[in-house]
Amino acid sequence: MDTADGIAAGAPGGARPRKRAVRRAQSASMADVARLAGVSSQTVSRVSNGYSGVAEETRRQVLAAMKELGYRPNSAARALKSGEFRTIGVITFGLSSTGNVRTLEAIAVSAAQEGYAVTLLPVAVPTQDEVRGAFSRLSELAVDAVIVIQEVHLLDEATLSLPPHIQVVVADSDAGDRFTVVDTDQAGGARTAVRHLLDLGHHTVWHLAGPEESYAAQRRADAWRAELTAAGREVPAVVRGDWSAESGYRAGLGLADEPDCTAVFAANDQMALGLLRALAERGRKVPDDVSVIGFDDIAEAGSFLPPLTTVHQDFAEVGRLCVEGVLHRMRHGGAEHGTTLVPTTFVVRESTAPPPAARRPRP
Amino acid sequence: MDTADGIAAGAPGGARPRKRAVRRAQSASMADVARLAGVSSQTVSRVSNGYSGVAEETRRQVLAAMKELGYRPNSAARALKSGEFRTIGVITFGLSSTGNVRTLEAIAVSAAQEGYAVTLLPVAVPTQDEVRGAFSRLSELAVDAVIVIQEVHLLDEATLSLPPHIQVVVADSDAGDRFTVVDTDQAGGARTAVRHLLDLGHHTVWHLAGPEESYAAQRRADAWRAELTAAGREVPAVVRGDWSAESGYRAGLGLADEPDCTAVFAANDQMALGLLRALAERGRKVPDDVSVIGFDDIAEAGSFLPPLTTVHQDFAEVGRLCVEGVLHRMRHGGAEHGTTLVPTTFVVRESTAPPPAARRPRP
DNA sequence: GGGTGTTATGTTTACGTAAACATCTGATGG
DNA sequence: CCATCAGATGTTTACGTAAACATAACACCC
């Protein structure tokens, strides 16, 4: 019974173990399909990959066999053979920020359209060590390319440990000299915001900045300063938060006590939200007493009290361009680096108005 | 010059092409390391996988060779050999909801701790077709197991196309009979919220529900109704939104006009935000005139105007349990299904207070 | 001092796929 | 009627790893 193939059990050496029978019930291989269809496995491969040069009749038989066995190409074998994983790794420092998430989503969608999967490489704390860890984990990972979202001044050396053939594109950072970068036009957005407030008649604009370590925060702050300077206005001291609404609230309590602060440009919407709360608590009306502008245009911004005027970032476009960039570099060889800027749009809602001084004289 | 190895170029048949020399500059293989270290590739494998039974001296040599060549194990080959990808696929219907994202993040972190990577399977529109598409794409993908975040009544048949050995765990859904489910204790959270409002003295509680298709929304609504009924209170008509702040605002305009509406339980924080805006616009003070409770406890909830009392969901725990569950099923065979509930915590902030009627008599 | 382990290492093989090469069939053309 | 060719299909091999199976060296014990 158990030597069904006719070879005597005791035959010396010849009794090759019947592994096949015991094998895991996993999916069928090309060989299985080939056997059932009565063709060679190579023909199955040709059908599977849509090559021409297979007779219509044969093709149909193979397809039928595939269906019957529930054949699925084994991506590990395919990857081993081709040297490609068809997967893009994405390194993020936390998914707490809306921007990161929206970008990630767009990356996943774009990648899927190109037939690529997206693997997530979460980095808990954005320290050098952690980042280097992610990169080295990644290099053992089934990934053809990497997209890094945000804050890449930490990458300086970490990159060294990357396999040389892996392409890297960075979203939302500078370092255009060392990497291919896709970024929102932070400066342009910030300038528009400041200009809008000046145009409304505000004498100057205060800035509720993001954390010092962040390049995005830094660039928004720089642009704010530049725009004020260009207009010959005085530049108030920077107030700093950490992107969170809570930090915006704390900073806002201070700003509320500045009597001549009539306009604030917050570096993101969350901090603007906290700022709104602080101002409300201190009895300073927005926009009548103080105008507020945010950055990002998160989904909830239109429902703040009052609805927030803000700078809309096109995260979807950033994500799309990241994928495009990384695939381009993979296919056409990693050429020189550079930065692609995605423009922002300015969304005017109800949190901005002329300053009290400009309106008081009228009635 | 070009036949440097000494075999005459014209040698018939024997001139096996020198492929090695032309090979891609990709990373070194075990064989390369073995050659350099002067051992067999099996020994390299043993070192690479941390097996015992390798002499300390040999191990050091191998490690040195690995370092010199920058050796990285090829995960495709490893996966092919072992039949495991060490990757978990995550299917989400959009990353727009905070809950999904936080759960995803926790999944990624937990998976990483277990040495698993996470691959994202975005489904643009949650239709049967789309879901089925994701599942079939997935089955060609390098994935050992799948975690589905949210709304799985769409999966009924789609599952059929899944390779049999792939384990599935579902977050935030019902279907505990067909799948292994990890879910927040929606009912418990909702009841606590309603009870809190009743205890404050409100006669009854209105409900701003999520979309009908959502099981989470449905369960929150059911629990709200059950709690009111249990307390013998009348059950107001359900007002429905679509989770967005904007929909909460629209629904809120209607609620603001209900004179005897003194307490609203919103099915999520975003809608609560919109509701707050609507009430503010209509001059109904929160919490003096109307109490509002949300659900989720998103990061910004503490900065709303007023800071929102809400039901805190432990998304991190949900994510962790999903990974744990899926790994358990992989290792110990997919046993029976069931639902694991993660408790909520109730966060009291400033959006709830006794109803006007209860307070007015006093002063 | 010949078994008997034990430890360190090498050799063979298979995983599933697909490129490269080989073969086989039948048709076309001179 | 055979050379030539194109199309369809089969055979061999390699991808990098690791399990399974040798083998070799050396220590230990009665």
PDB file of N, CA and C (backbone and C1' of nucleotides) in Angstrom, chain B residues 16 20 30 42 71 78 81, chain D residues 14-20:
ATOM      1  N   ARG B  16      32.055  27.591 -22.144  1.00  0.00           N
ATOM      2  CA  ARG B  16      30.867  28.010 -21.360  1.00  0.00           C
ATOM      3  C   ARG B  16      30.958  29.510 -21.132  1.00  0.00           C
ATOM      4  N   ARG B  20      29.339  34.836 -14.916  1.00  0.00           N
ATOM      5  CA  ARG B  20      29.697  35.442 -13.632  1.00  0.00           C
ATOM      6  C   ARG B  20      30.260  36.846 -13.785  1.00  0.00           C
ATOM      7  N   MET B  30      25.420  33.814  -0.634  1.00  0.00           N
ATOM      8  CA  MET B  30      26.078  32.939   0.326  1.00  0.00           C
ATOM      9  C   MET B  30      27.328  32.305  -0.269  1.00  0.00           C
ATOM     10  N   GLN B  42      26.829  26.163   3.239  1.00  0.00           N
ATOM     11  CA  GLN B  42      25.975  25.719   4.334  1.00  0.00           C
ATOM     12  C   GLN B  42      26.435  26.301   5.667  1.00  0.00           C
ATOM     13  N   TYR B  71      27.187  41.358   2.617  1.00  0.00           N
ATOM     14  CA  TYR B  71      26.198  40.310   2.352  1.00  0.00           C
ATOM     15  C   TYR B  71      24.853  40.593   3.017  1.00  0.00           C
ATOM     16  N   ARG B  78      14.993  32.878   0.454  1.00  0.00           N
ATOM     17  CA  ARG B  78      14.614  32.372   1.759  1.00  0.00           C
ATOM     18  C   ARG B  78      13.125  32.011   1.779  1.00  0.00           C
ATOM     19  N   LYS B  81      12.406  28.905  -0.201  1.00  0.00           N
ATOM     20  CA  LYS B  81      12.820  27.690   0.502  1.00  0.00           C
ATOM     21  C   LYS B  81      11.861  27.372   1.646  1.00  0.00           C
TER      22      LYS B  81
ATOM     23  P    DA D  14      23.867  25.985 -14.755  1.00  0.00           P
ATOM     24  O5'  DA D  14      23.324  27.315 -14.063  1.00  0.00           O
ATOM     25  C5'  DA D  14      22.955  28.422 -14.860  1.00  0.00           C
ATOM     26  C4'  DA D  14      22.092  29.338 -14.016  1.00  0.00           C
ATOM     27  C3'  DA D  14      22.558  29.439 -12.560  1.00  0.00           C
ATOM     28  O3'  DA D  14      22.653  30.801 -12.211  1.00  0.00           O
ATOM     29  C1'  DA D  14      20.269  28.839 -12.647  1.00  0.00           C
ATOM     30  P    DC D  15      23.414  31.208 -10.908  1.00  0.00           P
ATOM     31  O5'  DC D  15      22.314  32.081 -10.148  1.00  0.00           O
ATOM     32  C5'  DC D  15      21.497  33.013 -10.817  1.00  0.00           C
ATOM     33  C4'  DC D  15      20.251  33.213 -10.009  1.00  0.00           C
ATOM     34  C3'  DC D  15      20.501  33.097  -8.503  1.00  0.00           C
ATOM     35  O3'  DC D  15      20.783  34.391  -7.982  1.00  0.00           O
ATOM     36  C1'  DC D  15      18.458  32.021  -9.206  1.00  0.00           C
ATOM     37  P    DG D  16      22.118  34.623  -7.122  1.00  0.00           P
ATOM     38  O5'  DG D  16      21.614  34.138  -5.694  1.00  0.00           O
ATOM     39  C5'  DG D  16      20.603  34.884  -5.051  1.00  0.00           C
ATOM     40  C4'  DG D  16      20.151  34.150  -3.822  1.00  0.00           C
ATOM     41  C3'  DG D  16      21.273  33.818  -2.841  1.00  0.00           C
ATOM     42  O3'  DG D  16      20.840  34.236  -1.563  1.00  0.00           O
ATOM     43  C1'  DG D  16      20.032  31.863  -3.368  1.00  0.00           C
ATOM     44  P    DT D  17      21.587  33.868  -0.225  1.00  0.00           P
ATOM     45  O5'  DT D  17      20.709  32.649   0.261  1.00  0.00           O
ATOM     46  C5'  DT D  17      19.352  32.913   0.606  1.00  0.00           C
ATOM     47  C4'  DT D  17      18.653  31.646   0.992  1.00  0.00           C
ATOM     48  C3'  DT D  17      19.212  30.970   2.243  1.00  0.00           C
ATOM     49  O3'  DT D  17      18.192  31.028   3.236  1.00  0.00           O
ATOM     50  C1'  DT D  17      18.824  29.396   0.491  1.00  0.00           C
ATOM     51  P    DA D  18      18.531  30.667   4.727  1.00  0.00           P
ATOM     52  O5'  DA D  18      18.226  29.104   4.745  1.00  0.00           O
ATOM     53  C5'  DA D  18      16.886  28.683   4.552  1.00  0.00           C
ATOM     54  C4'  DA D  18      16.831  27.168   4.614  1.00  0.00           C
ATOM     55  C3'  DA D  18      17.481  26.550   5.838  1.00  0.00           C
ATOM     56  O3'  DA D  18      16.739  25.408   6.165  1.00  0.00           O
ATOM     57  C1'  DA D  18      18.490  25.678   3.949  1.00  0.00           C
ATOM     58  P    DA D  19      16.671  24.961   7.668  1.00  0.00           P
ATOM     59  O5'  DA D  19      15.937  23.543   7.559  1.00  0.00           O
ATOM     60  C5'  DA D  19      14.849  23.363   6.672  1.00  0.00           C
ATOM     61  C4'  DA D  19      14.972  22.005   5.992  1.00  0.00           C
ATOM     62  C3'  DA D  19      15.323  20.863   6.947  1.00  0.00           C
ATOM     63  O3'  DA D  19      14.482  19.753   6.658  1.00  0.00           O
ATOM     64  C1'  DA D  19      16.901  20.976   5.177  1.00  0.00           C
ATOM     65  P    DA D  20      14.500  18.481   7.605  1.00  0.00           P
ATOM     66  O5'  DA D  20      15.445  17.494   6.803  1.00  0.00           O
ATOM     67  C5'  DA D  20      15.138  17.220   5.442  1.00  0.00           C
ATOM     68  C4'  DA D  20      16.209  16.305   4.877  1.00  0.00           C
ATOM     69  C3'  DA D  20      16.660  15.211   5.847  1.00  0.00           C
ATOM     70  O3'  DA D  20      16.684  13.983   5.145  1.00  0.00           O
ATOM     71  C1'  DA D  20      18.528  16.424   5.055  1.00  0.00           C
TER      72       DA D  20
END
